[in-house]
CSV table of C-alpha atoms in Angstrom, one decimal:
chain,number,residue,atom,x,y,z
A,205,MET,CA,32.7,5.7,-23.2
A,206,PRO,CA,30.9,8.9,-24.3
A,207,LYS,CA,31.0,11.9,-22.0
A,208,VAL,CA,27.9,14.1,-21.5
A,209,THR,CA,28.2,17.5,-19.8
A,210,ILE,CA,25.1,18.8,-17.9
A,211,GLU,CA,24.5,21.7,-15.7
A,212,VAL,CA,23.6,20.6,-12.2
A,213,PRO,CA,21.5,22.9,-9.9
A,214,GLU,CA,23.2,23.7,-6.6
A,215,GLY,CA,22.6,21.1,-4.0
A,216,PHE,CA,22.0,18.2,-6.4
A,217,GLU,CA,25.7,17.2,-6.8
A,218,ASP,CA,25.3,14.1,-4.7
A,219,SER,CA,22.3,13.0,-6.7
A,220,VAL,CA,24.3,13.2,-9.9
A,221,LYS,CA,27.2,11.2,-8.4
A,222,ALA,CA,24.7,8.4,-7.3
A,223,LEU,CA,23.2,8.4,-10.8
A,224,GLU,CA,26.7,8.1,-12.3
A,225,GLU,CA,27.4,5.1,-10.2
A,226,THR,CA,24.1,3.5,-11.2
A,227,LEU,CA,24.9,4.0,-14.9
A,228,LYS,CA,28.2,2.3,-14.4
A,229,ARG,CA,26.5,-0.7,-12.7
A,230,ALA,CA,24.0,-0.9,-15.6
A,231,HIS,CA,26.9,-0.8,-18.1
A,232,ARG,CA,28.5,-3.8,-16.3
A,233,GLY,CA,25.2,-5.7,-16.6
A,234,VAL,CA,25.1,-5.0,-20.3
A,235,GLU,CA,28.6,-6.3,-20.8
A,236,GLY,CA,27.8,-9.4,-18.7
A,237,ALA,CA,24.7,-10.1,-20.9
A,238,SER,CA,26.7,-9.7,-24.1
A,239,ARG,CA,29.1,-12.5,-23.0
A,240,GLY,CA,26.3,-14.7,-21.6
A,241,ASP,CA,27.1,-14.0,-17.9
A,242,LEU,CA,23.6,-14.0,-16.5
A,243,ALA,CA,24.9,-13.8,-12.9
A,244,ALA,CA,26.5,-10.5,-13.7
A,245,PHE,CA,23.3,-9.4,-15.5
A,246,ASP,CA,21.1,-10.3,-12.5
A,247,ALA,CA,23.5,-8.6,-10.0
A,248,ALA,CA,23.6,-5.4,-12.1
A,249,TRP,CA,19.8,-5.5,-12.3
A,250,GLN,CA,19.5,-5.5,-8.5
A,251,GLU,CA,22.2,-2.8,-8.2
A,252,VAL,CA,20.3,-0.6,-10.7
A,253,ASN,CA,17.2,-0.9,-8.5
A,254,ALA,CA,19.1,0.0,-5.4
A,255,GLY,CA,20.9,2.9,-7.1
A,256,ALA,CA,17.7,4.3,-8.5
A,257,GLU,CA,16.1,4.3,-5.0
A,258,GLN,CA,19.2,6.0,-3.6
A,259,THR,CA,19.1,8.7,-6.3
A,260,GLU,CA,15.5,9.3,-5.6
A,261,ARG,CA,16.1,9.6,-1.8
A,262,LEU,CA,18.9,12.1,-2.4
A,263,MET,CA,16.8,14.2,-4.7
A,264,LYS,CA,13.9,14.2,-2.2
A,265,ARG,CA,16.3,15.2,0.5
A,266,ARG,CA,17.3,18.2,-1.5
A,267,LEU,CA,13.6,19.0,-2.1
A,268,LEU,CA,12.9,18.8,1.6
A,269,ARG,CA,15.8,21.1,2.3
A,270,GLY,CA,14.0,23.7,0.1
A,271,LEU,CA,11.1,23.7,2.6
A,272,ASP,CA,13.4,24.5,5.5
A,273,LEU,CA,13.2,28.2,6.5
A,274,ASP,CA,16.0,29.3,8.8
A,275,ALA,CA,15.0,32.7,10.2
A,276,ALA,CA,14.7,34.4,13.6
A,277,ARG,CA,11.0,34.7,13.3
A,278,VAL,CA,8.4,33.2,10.9
A,279,LEU,CA,4.7,33.5,10.3
A,280,ILE,CA,2.8,30.2,10.2
A,281,GLU,CA,-0.8,30.6,9.1
A,282,GLY,CA,-0.4,34.3,10.1
A,283,GLN,CA,0.8,33.5,13.6
A,284,SER,CA,4.2,34.7,14.8
A,285,TYR,CA,6.8,32.0,15.8
A,286,VAL,CA,10.3,32.4,17.1
A,287,ARG,CA,13.2,30.0,16.3
A,288,VAL,CA,14.4,27.8,19.1
A,289,GLY,CA,17.2,25.9,17.3
A,290,ARG,CA,18.3,23.7,14.5
A,291,TYR,CA,18.3,19.9,14.8
A,292,PRO,CA,18.6,16.9,12.4
A,293,ALA,CA,15.3,15.0,11.6
A,294,THR,CA,14.3,12.0,9.6
A,295,TYR,CA,11.5,12.1,7.0
A,296,LYS,CA,10.0,9.0,5.6
A,297,THR,CA,9.5,8.8,1.8
A,298,ARG,CA,8.1,6.1,-0.4
A,299,GLN,CA,11.7,5.0,-1.1
A,300,GLY,CA,12.9,5.1,2.5
A,301,PRO,CA,14.0,7.5,5.2
A,302,VAL,CA,16.0,10.7,4.5
A,303,GLU,CA,17.7,12.9,7.0
A,304,ILE,CA,18.1,16.7,6.9
A,305,GLU,CA,18.8,19.5,9.4
A,306,ARG,CA,15.9,21.9,9.9
A,307,SER,CA,14.8,24.7,12.3
A,308,LEU,CA,12.2,24.4,15.0
A,309,TYR,CA,9.9,27.2,16.1
A,310,ARG,CA,7.7,28.0,19.0
A,311,ARG,CA,4.8,30.4,19.1
A,312,VAL,CA,5.7,33.8,20.4
A,313,GLY,CA,4.6,34.3,24.1
A,314,GLU,CA,4.1,30.5,24.8
A,315,ARG,CA,6.8,29.5,27.3
A,316,ASN,CA,7.6,25.8,26.9
A,317,GLY,CA,4.9,25.4,24.3
A,318,PRO,CA,5.0,22.8,21.5
A,319,THR,CA,7.6,23.3,18.8
A,320,VAL,CA,6.7,23.4,15.1
A,321,ASP,CA,8.8,21.9,12.3
A,322,THR,CA,8.2,24.1,9.2
A,323,VAL,CA,9.3,21.3,6.8
A,324,SER,CA,6.6,19.0,8.2
A,325,ALA,CA,4.1,21.8,8.3
A,326,GLN,CA,4.6,22.7,4.6
A,327,ALA,CA,4.9,19.1,3.3
A,328,GLY,CA,1.8,18.0,5.3
A,329,CYS,CA,3.5,15.2,7.2
A,330,VAL,CA,1.5,12.7,9.2
A,331,ALA,CA,2.7,11.8,12.7
A,332,ASP,CA,6.4,12.2,13.1
A,333,GLY,CA,7.8,13.0,9.7
A,334,TRP,CA,5.8,10.6,7.5
A,335,LEU,CA,5.3,12.3,4.1
A,336,PRO,CA,1.8,11.8,2.5
A,337,GLU,CA,3.4,9.8,-0.4
A,338,ALA,CA,4.3,7.1,2.2
A,339,ALA,CA,1.6,7.5,4.8
A,340,VAL,CA,-1.4,7.2,2.3
A,341,PRO,CA,-0.3,3.9,0.6
A,342,MET,CA,0.6,2.4,4.0
A,343,ALA,CA,-2.9,3.2,5.3
A,344,TYR,CA,-4.3,1.7,2.2
A,345,LEU,CA,-2.5,-1.5,2.7
A,346,LEU,CA,-3.5,-1.7,6.3
A,347,ALA,CA,-7.2,-1.2,5.3
A,348,ARG,CA,-6.8,-4.2,2.9
A,349,GLY,CA,-5.1,-6.5,5.3
A,350,THR,CA,-3.1,-6.9,8.5
A,351,SER,CA,0.1,-5.0,9.2
A,352,ARG,CA,2.1,-8.2,8.5
A,353,GLU,CA,0.4,-8.6,5.1
A,354,ALA,CA,1.0,-4.9,4.4
A,355,GLU,CA,4.7,-5.2,5.1
A,356,ALA,CA,5.0,-8.4,3.0
A,357,THR,CA,3.2,-6.8,0.1
A,358,ALA,CA,5.3,-3.6,0.2
A,359,ARG,CA,8.5,-5.8,0.3
A,360,GLN,CA,7.4,-7.7,-2.8
A,361,VAL,CA,6.5,-4.5,-4.7
A,362,GLY,CA,9.8,-3.0,-3.7
A,363,VAL,CA,8.5,0.2,-2.0
A,364,LEU,CA,7.9,1.4,1.5
A,365,PRO,CA,10.8,-0.4,3.2
A,366,TYR,CA,9.4,-0.1,6.7
A,367,CYS,CA,8.6,-2.6,9.5
A,368,ARG,CA,5.2,-4.0,10.5
A,369,ALA,CA,4.9,-1.7,13.5
A,370,SER,CA,5.3,1.3,11.3
A,371,PHE,CA,2.5,0.2,9.0
A,372,GLU,CA,0.3,-0.3,12.1
A,373,ARG,CA,1.1,3.1,13.6
A,374,VAL,CA,1.0,5.2,10.4
A,375,GLY,CA,-2.2,3.5,9.2
A,376,HIS,CA,-4.0,4.3,12.4
A,377,ALA,CA,-2.7,7.8,12.4
A,378,VAL,CA,-4.2,8.4,8.9
A,379,GLY,CA,-7.5,6.8,10.2
A,380,ALA,CA,-7.5,9.1,13.2
A,381,LEU,CA,-7.0,12.2,10.9
A,382,TYR,CA,-9.9,11.1,8.7
A,383,GLY,CA,-12.1,10.3,11.7
A,384,GLY,CA,-11.5,13.8,13.2
A,385,GLN,CA,-12.6,15.4,10.0
A,386,ARG,CA,-15.3,13.0,8.9
A,387,PRO,CA,-18.3,15.4,8.7
A,388,ARG,CA,-16.4,17.9,6.6
A,389,VAL,CA,-14.9,15.2,4.3
A,390,GLU,CA,-18.1,13.3,3.9
A,391,ALA,CA,-20.0,16.5,3.0
A,392,ALA,CA,-17.4,17.3,0.3
A,393,LEU,CA,-17.6,13.7,-1.0
A,394,ALA,CA,-21.3,13.9,-1.2
A,395,ARG,CA,-21.1,17.1,-3.3
A,396,GLU,CA,-18.7,15.4,-5.7
A,397,LEU,CA,-20.5,12.1,-5.9
A,398,ARG,CA,-20.7,10.7,-9.4
A,399,VAL,CA,-23.6,8.6,-10.5
A,400,PRO,CA,-22.7,5.5,-12.7
A,401,ARG,CA,-24.0,5.6,-16.2
A,402,GLY,CA,-27.4,3.9,-16.6
A,403,THR,CA,-28.5,4.5,-13.0
A,404,ARG,CA,-32.2,4.6,-12.6
A,405,GLY,CA,-32.6,4.2,-8.8
A,406,VAL,CA,-30.7,3.7,-5.5
A,407,SER,CA,-31.3,1.5,-2.6
A,408,VAL,CA,-30.2,2.1,1.0
A,409,SER,CA,-29.7,-0.7,3.5
A,410,MET,CA,-28.5,-1.3,7.1
A,411,ASP,CA,-27.5,-4.4,8.9
A,412,ARG,CA,-25.5,-5.6,11.9
A,413,VAL,CA,-22.5,-7.9,12.2
A,414,ALA,CA,-20.7,-9.3,15.2
A,415,VAL,CA,-17.2,-8.1,15.9
A,416,PRO,CA,-14.7,-9.5,18.5
A,417,MET,CA,-14.0,-6.7,21.0
A,418,GLU,CA,-11.3,-6.5,23.7
A,419,GLU,CA,-12.8,-5.4,27.0
A,420,PRO,CA,-11.1,-5.1,30.5
A,421,LYS,CA,-11.8,-8.2,32.6
A,422,ARG,CA,-12.9,-7.7,36.2
A,423,ARG,CA,-10.1,-9.0,38.5
A,424,PRO,CA,-11.0,-11.6,41.1
A,425,VAL,CA,-11.1,-10.5,44.7
A,426,GLY,CA,-7.9,-11.2,46.6
A,427,HIS,CA,-4.2,-11.4,45.7
A,428,PRO,CA,-3.7,-12.3,42.1
A,429,ARG,CA,-2.1,-15.7,41.4
A,430,LYS,CA,1.5,-16.0,40.2
A,431,GLY,CA,1.9,-15.4,36.6
A,432,ALA,CA,-1.6,-13.8,36.1
A,433,PRO,CA,-1.7,-11.0,33.5
A,434,THR,CA,-1.4,-7.5,34.9
A,435,ARG,CA,-4.2,-6.2,32.6
A,436,PRO,CA,-6.6,-9.2,32.1
A,437,VAL,CA,-9.0,-8.8,29.2
A,438,ASP,CA,-12.1,-10.6,27.8
A,439,VAL,CA,-12.9,-11.1,24.1
A,440,VAL,CA,-16.6,-10.2,23.8
A,441,TRP,CA,-18.6,-10.3,20.6
A,442,ARG,CA,-20.5,-7.0,20.0
A,443,MET,CA,-22.7,-5.9,17.1
A,444,ALA,CA,-21.3,-3.4,14.7
A,445,TYR,CA,-23.3,-1.6,12.0
A,446,ALA,CA,-22.8,-1.9,8.3
A,447,ALA,CA,-24.7,0.1,5.7
A,448,CYS,CA,-24.6,0.7,1.9
A,449,LEU,CA,-26.0,2.8,-0.8
A,450,THR,CA,-26.3,0.9,-4.1
A,451,PHE,CA,-26.9,2.3,-7.6
A,452,HIS,CA,-29.3,0.2,-9.8
A,453,ASP,CA,-30.1,0.2,-13.5
A,454,ALA,CA,-33.6,0.0,-15.0
A,455,HIS,CA,-33.7,-3.8,-14.3
A,456,GLY,CA,-32.7,-3.4,-10.6
A,457,GLU,CA,-29.2,-4.7,-11.2
A,458,ALA,CA,-26.4,-3.2,-9.1
A,459,LEU,CA,-24.0,-0.8,-10.8
A,460,GLY,CA,-21.9,0.2,-7.8
A,461,THR,CA,-22.0,0.5,-4.0
A,462,LEU,CA,-20.9,3.0,-1.4
A,463,ARG,CA,-20.2,1.4,2.0
A,464,TYR,CA,-20.3,2.7,5.6
A,465,GLY,CA,-19.5,1.2,9.0
A,466,ARG,CA,-19.6,2.0,12.7
A,467,MET,CA,-18.1,0.1,15.6
A,468,PRO,CA,-20.5,-1.3,18.3
A,469,ARG,CA,-20.4,1.8,20.5
A,470,GLY,CA,-20.8,4.1,17.5
A,471,GLU,CA,-24.1,5.8,16.7
A,472,ALA,CA,-26.2,3.8,14.3
A,473,ARG,CA,-28.1,7.1,13.7
A,474,GLU,CA,-24.9,8.6,12.3
A,475,VAL,CA,-24.8,5.9,9.6
A,476,ALA,CA,-28.4,6.4,8.6
A,477,GLU,CA,-28.0,10.1,8.4
A,478,ARG,CA,-24.8,9.7,6.3
A,479,LEU,CA,-26.8,7.6,3.9
A,480,ALA,CA,-29.6,10.1,3.8
A,481,ARG,CA,-27.3,13.0,3.0
A,482,ASP,CA,-25.8,11.1,0.1
A,483,VAL,CA,-29.3,10.3,-1.2
A,484,GLN,CA,-30.2,14.0,-0.9
A,485,ALA,CA,-27.1,15.0,-2.9
A,486,LEU,CA,-28.0,12.4,-5.6
A,487,VAL,CA,-31.7,13.1,-5.9
A,488,SER,CA,-31.3,16.9,-5.8
A,489,ARG,CA,-29.2,16.5,-9.0
A,490,ARG,CA,-31.2,13.7,-10.6
A,491,ARG,CA,-34.9,14.4,-9.9
A,492,GLY,CA,-36.2,11.2,-11.5
A,493,LEU,CA,-34.1,8.9,-9.4
A,494,SER,CA,-36.1,6.2,-7.5
A,495,VAL,CA,-35.2,5.4,-3.9
A,496,VAL,CA,-35.9,2.2,-2.1
A,497,VAL,CA,-35.2,1.3,1.6
A,498,LEU,CA,-34.3,-2.4,2.1
A,499,THR,CA,-33.9,-4.1,5.5
A,500,ASP,CA,-34.1,-7.6,6.9
A,501,GLY,CA,-37.1,-6.8,9.0
A,502,ALA,CA,-35.4,-5.4,12.1
A,503,PRO,CA,-37.8,-2.6,13.1
A,504,GLU,CA,-35.1,-0.4,14.7
A,505,LEU,CA,-33.1,-0.4,11.4
A,506,HIS,CA,-35.9,0.6,9.1
A,507,ALA,CA,-37.1,3.1,11.6
A,508,LEU,CA,-33.7,4.7,11.6
A,509,LEU,CA,-33.6,4.8,7.8
A,510,ASP,CA,-37.1,6.2,7.5
A,511,GLU,CA,-36.4,9.0,10.0
A,512,ALA,CA,-33.1,9.8,8.4
A,513,LEU,CA,-34.6,10.1,4.9
A,514,ALA,CA,-37.5,12.2,6.1
A,515,THR,CA,-35.1,14.6,7.9
A,516,HIS,CA,-32.0,14.7,5.7
A,517,ALA,CA,-33.3,13.7,2.3
A,518,PRO,CA,-36.5,15.7,1.6
A,519,ALA,CA,-35.8,15.5,-2.1
A,520,ALA,CA,-36.4,11.8,-2.0
A,521,LYS,CA,-40.2,11.9,-2.1
A,522,LYS,CA,-42.1,8.7,-1.2
A,523,PRO,CA,-39.3,6.2,-1.2
A,524,ALA,CA,-40.3,2.6,-1.6
A,525,ARG,CA,-39.9,0.5,1.6
A,526,LEU,CA,-39.3,-3.2,1.4
A,527,VAL,CA,-38.1,-6.0,3.6
A,528,ASP,CA,-35.7,-8.4,2.0
A,529,PHE,CA,-37.5,-10.9,-0.3
A,530,TRP,CA,-35.2,-13.8,0.5
A,531,HIS,CA,-35.6,-13.5,4.3
A,532,LEU,CA,-39.4,-13.9,3.6
A,533,MET,CA,-38.8,-16.9,1.3
A,534,GLU,CA,-36.7,-18.6,3.9
A,535,LYS,CA,-39.5,-18.4,6.4
A,536,LEU,CA,-42.1,-19.5,3.9
A,537,GLY,CA,-40.0,-22.5,2.9
A,538,SER,CA,-40.0,-23.8,6.4
A,539,ALA,CA,-43.8,-23.1,6.7
A,540,ALA,CA,-44.4,-25.0,3.4
A,541,ARG,CA,-42.9,-28.2,4.9
A,542,VAL,CA,-45.5,-28.1,7.7
A,543,VAL,CA,-48.5,-27.1,5.5
A,544,ALA,CA,-47.8,-29.4,2.5
A,545,GLY,CA,-45.4,-32.0,3.8
A,546,GLU,CA,-41.8,-32.7,2.6
A,547,GLU,CA,-42.8,-34.1,-0.8
A,548,LYS,CA,-44.9,-31.1,-1.9
A,549,ALA,CA,-43.2,-28.4,0.1
A,550,SER,CA,-40.9,-27.4,-2.8
A,551,ALA,CA,-43.8,-27.0,-5.3
A,552,LEU,CA,-45.8,-24.9,-2.8
A,553,ARG,CA,-42.8,-22.7,-2.0
A,554,GLU,CA,-42.2,-22.1,-5.7
A,555,LYS,CA,-45.9,-21.2,-6.2
A,556,TRP,CA,-45.7,-18.7,-3.4
A,557,LYS,CA,-42.5,-17.2,-4.8
A,558,LEU,CA,-44.0,-16.6,-8.2
A,559,SER,CA,-47.1,-15.1,-6.7
A,560,LEU,CA,-45.1,-12.7,-4.6
A,561,LEU,CA,-43.0,-11.7,-7.6
A,562,ASN,CA,-45.9,-11.1,-10.0
A,563,THR,CA,-49.1,-10.5,-8.1
A,564,PRO,CA,-49.9,-7.4,-6.1
A,565,GLY,CA,-51.2,-8.2,-2.6
A,566,ALA,CA,-49.8,-11.7,-2.7
A,567,SER,CA,-48.4,-11.5,0.8
A,568,TRP,CA,-51.9,-11.2,2.3
A,569,THR,CA,-53.2,-14.1,0.2
A,570,ILE,CA,-50.4,-16.3,1.5
A,571,ALA,CA,-51.1,-15.1,5.1
A,572,MET,CA,-54.8,-16.2,4.7
A,573,THR,CA,-53.6,-19.6,3.4
A,574,LEU,CA,-51.4,-20.1,6.4
A,575,HIS,CA,-54.2,-19.1,8.7
A,576,ALA,CA,-56.6,-21.5,7.0
A,577,SER,CA,-54.2,-24.4,7.3
A,578,GLY,CA,-54.8,-24.5,11.1
A,579,LYS,CA,-51.1,-25.4,11.7
A,580,ARG,CA,-50.0,-22.2,13.3
A,581,HIS,CA,-48.8,-23.9,16.5
A,582,VAL,CA,-47.4,-27.1,14.9
A,583,VAL,CA,-43.8,-27.6,16.2
A,584,LEU,CA,-41.1,-28.7,13.8
A,585,GLY,CA,-37.8,-29.3,15.5
A,586,ASP,CA,-37.5,-26.5,18.1
A,587,CYS,CA,-39.6,-23.9,16.3
A,588,GLN,CA,-43.1,-23.2,15.0
A,589,PRO,CA,-42.5,-22.4,11.2
A,590,VAL,CA,-46.1,-21.4,10.4
A,591,HIS,CA,-46.4,-19.2,13.4
A,592,GLU,CA,-43.0,-17.5,12.5
A,593,ALA,CA,-44.0,-17.0,8.9
A,594,LEU,CA,-47.4,-15.5,9.8
A,595,THR,CA,-45.9,-13.2,12.4
A,596,TYR,CA,-43.4,-12.0,9.8
A,597,LEU,CA,-46.1,-11.4,7.2
A,598,GLU,CA,-48.3,-9.6,9.8
A,599,ASN,CA,-45.5,-7.3,11.0
A,600,HIS,CA,-44.1,-6.4,7.6
A,601,GLY,CA,-46.9,-7.0,5.1
A,602,GLU,CA,-46.9,-3.3,4.2
A,603,ARG,CA,-43.3,-3.6,3.1
A,604,MET,CA,-43.8,-6.6,0.8
A,605,HIS,CA,-45.0,-5.0,-2.5
A,606,TYR,CA,-42.5,-6.9,-4.5
A,607,ALA,CA,-44.6,-7.1,-7.7
A,608,GLU,CA,-45.0,-3.3,-7.8
A,609,ALA,CA,-41.3,-2.8,-7.1
A,610,ARG,CA,-40.2,-5.1,-9.9
A,611,ALA,CA,-42.6,-3.3,-12.3
A,612,ARG,CA,-40.7,-0.1,-11.5
A,613,GLY,CA,-37.3,-1.8,-11.9
A,614,LEU,CA,-36.5,-1.6,-8.2
A,615,PRO,CA,-34.4,-4.2,-6.3
A,616,ILE,CA,-36.2,-6.4,-3.8
A,617,GLY,CA,-33.3,-8.1,-2.1
A,618,SER,CA,-30.8,-6.8,0.5
A,619,GLY,CA,-27.9,-8.9,-0.8
A,620,ASN,CA,-25.8,-5.8,-1.2
A,621,VAL,CA,-25.8,-5.0,2.6
A,622,GLU,CA,-25.2,-8.7,3.4
A,623,ALA,CA,-22.1,-8.5,1.1
A,624,THR,CA,-21.1,-5.3,2.8
A,625,CYS,CA,-21.1,-7.0,6.2
A,626,LYS,CA,-18.7,-9.6,4.8
A,627,SER,CA,-16.4,-7.5,2.7
A,628,LEU,CA,-16.3,-4.5,5.0
A,629,VAL,CA,-16.2,-6.2,8.4
A,630,SER,CA,-15.9,-9.9,8.4
A,631,LEU,CA,-13.0,-10.4,5.9
A,632,ARG,CA,-10.8,-7.9,7.8
A,633,MET,CA,-11.9,-7.9,11.4
A,634,LYS,CA,-12.9,-11.5,12.1
A,635,ARG,CA,-9.5,-13.1,11.4
A,636,PRO,CA,-8.5,-16.0,13.8
A,637,GLY,CA,-7.3,-14.5,17.1
A,638,ALA,CA,-8.4,-11.0,16.1
A,639,ARG,CA,-9.8,-8.6,18.8
A,640,TRP,CA,-10.5,-4.9,18.5
A,641,LYS,CA,-10.8,-1.7,20.5
A,642,GLU,CA,-13.4,0.9,19.6
A,643,ALA,CA,-11.1,3.6,18.4
A,644,SER,CA,-8.6,1.6,16.4
A,645,GLY,CA,-11.4,-0.6,14.9
A,646,GLN,CA,-13.2,2.5,13.7
A,647,HIS,CA,-10.0,3.7,12.0
A,648,ILE,CA,-9.9,0.4,10.0
A,649,LEU,CA,-13.7,0.5,9.2
A,650,ASP,CA,-13.4,4.1,7.9
A,651,LEU,CA,-10.4,3.5,5.8
A,652,ARG,CA,-11.7,0.2,4.4
A,653,ALA,CA,-15.1,1.7,3.6
A,654,LEU,CA,-13.3,4.4,1.5
A,655,VAL,CA,-11.3,1.7,-0.3
A,656,LEU,CA,-14.4,-0.5,-1.1
A,657,SER,CA,-16.4,2.5,-2.2
A,658,GLU,CA,-13.7,3.7,-4.6
A,659,ARG,CA,-13.5,7.1,-2.7
A,660,TRP,CA,-10.0,6.6,-1.4
A,661,ASP,CA,-8.1,9.2,-3.5
A,662,ALA,CA,-10.6,12.0,-3.0
A,663,ALA,CA,-11.0,11.3,0.7
A,664,MET,CA,-7.3,11.2,1.3
A,665,HIS,CA,-6.8,14.5,-0.5
A,666,LEU,CA,-9.5,16.2,1.6
A,667,THR,CA,-8.2,14.7,4.8
A,668,LEU,CA,-4.5,15.6,4.4
A,669,ALA,CA,-4.9,19.0,2.7
A,670,PRO,CA,-5.5,20.8,6.1
A,671,GLN,CA,-2.2,19.3,7.3
A,672,ARG,CA,-0.3,21.7,5.1
A,673,ALA,CA,0.4,25.2,6.4
A,674,GLU,CA,1.6,28.4,4.8
A,675,VAL,CA,5.0,29.5,6.2
A,676,ARG,CA,6.9,32.7,5.4
A,677,ARG,CA,9.6,34.9,7.0
A,678,ALA,CA,8.3,37.5,9.4
A,679,ALA,CA,9.0,41.1,8.5
């Protein structure tokens, strides 16, 4: 067997020994394969994987030791700290936990104040020793699915050998860090926002979606029955907010979407203002960009968007305002059955649809036709279809300029925000048996919105960068 001599830096001797053992295991696998022993080959393959992970952990342990500063006094971000002792600690890497001994410090003059771990401070650890290389992908997996699914995915991929509870805890810790810095991070993301090639306009939309919330249950008067839960809860459905900013080409087709979400007790105005600031960042760089506001007809939602654009996006002059075309067609389809009967309803509905798409002012013509039918108060099932269609036309007629919008290449449907409600909220938060609290639910919404908006890497860098501190010996 050939011998290779290399110079090993001080402190890496154990890494070289582990690598040597891994090479021997790999050689046994090669010999097994040459004689057709596939069992030996498979065993060696698994041993090589385990050996490579062990070597990486040993190297990272040596790297972390390099961040340990053992001095009587140190300066952390310019503040003086005094050493209180040296103790072992475990740090969690992508390949698994590693243990080192490091010094702890306390700020000078603070009796019984919190201690600071200079290794964690310089590495930017999350929670209790979770390195960013482990914490960030764990949060990503939690945003994509449940903690059990995250654990199973990591096991199959062969990284992050941690339990379900760790995925839950670390993911929410990253979400809390992002939530605490959201205004700063969002402002930086807006400045760096890239417009997809071929973009000619943007649409902004808001909608609401029900979320199962866990709320304390009022206890009955008197002594609780035997076996009753000590902290009874109710599962109550509340309305969360979902919003999106979508890039469109010259034909109104979607090129990409940024997504935002707030839990039921969150401020809907914050979502609208966040959209408006991104619009301002885009339009200030691309002056010819068209802007359209799309809603389902809820007056409070388009009022929020109108106010936010007027206040926070002055560069977006005279944005188009539309109600969703397909919400209107749904109401006109029901009205057509009353006006024309079941046999001719489809033809009348199609006539109205073509008119709305191609003729300016068609909504008022259709309203007059419905008035003239004299069937406003005809009941079909448990509703009055003609009355509902007329009311919708009367309330939102000034937002039904679909022919003009199509001529400008603008979208006329709010399908993107409907999809956001499903992809951002429903698929993750409305699982069987799921129930949420306000704070933890917002963590997941924030993280998931970053994933679905393809802003994950930039947002995580901006969020975790302030975790790192400059540490040096005191004079």
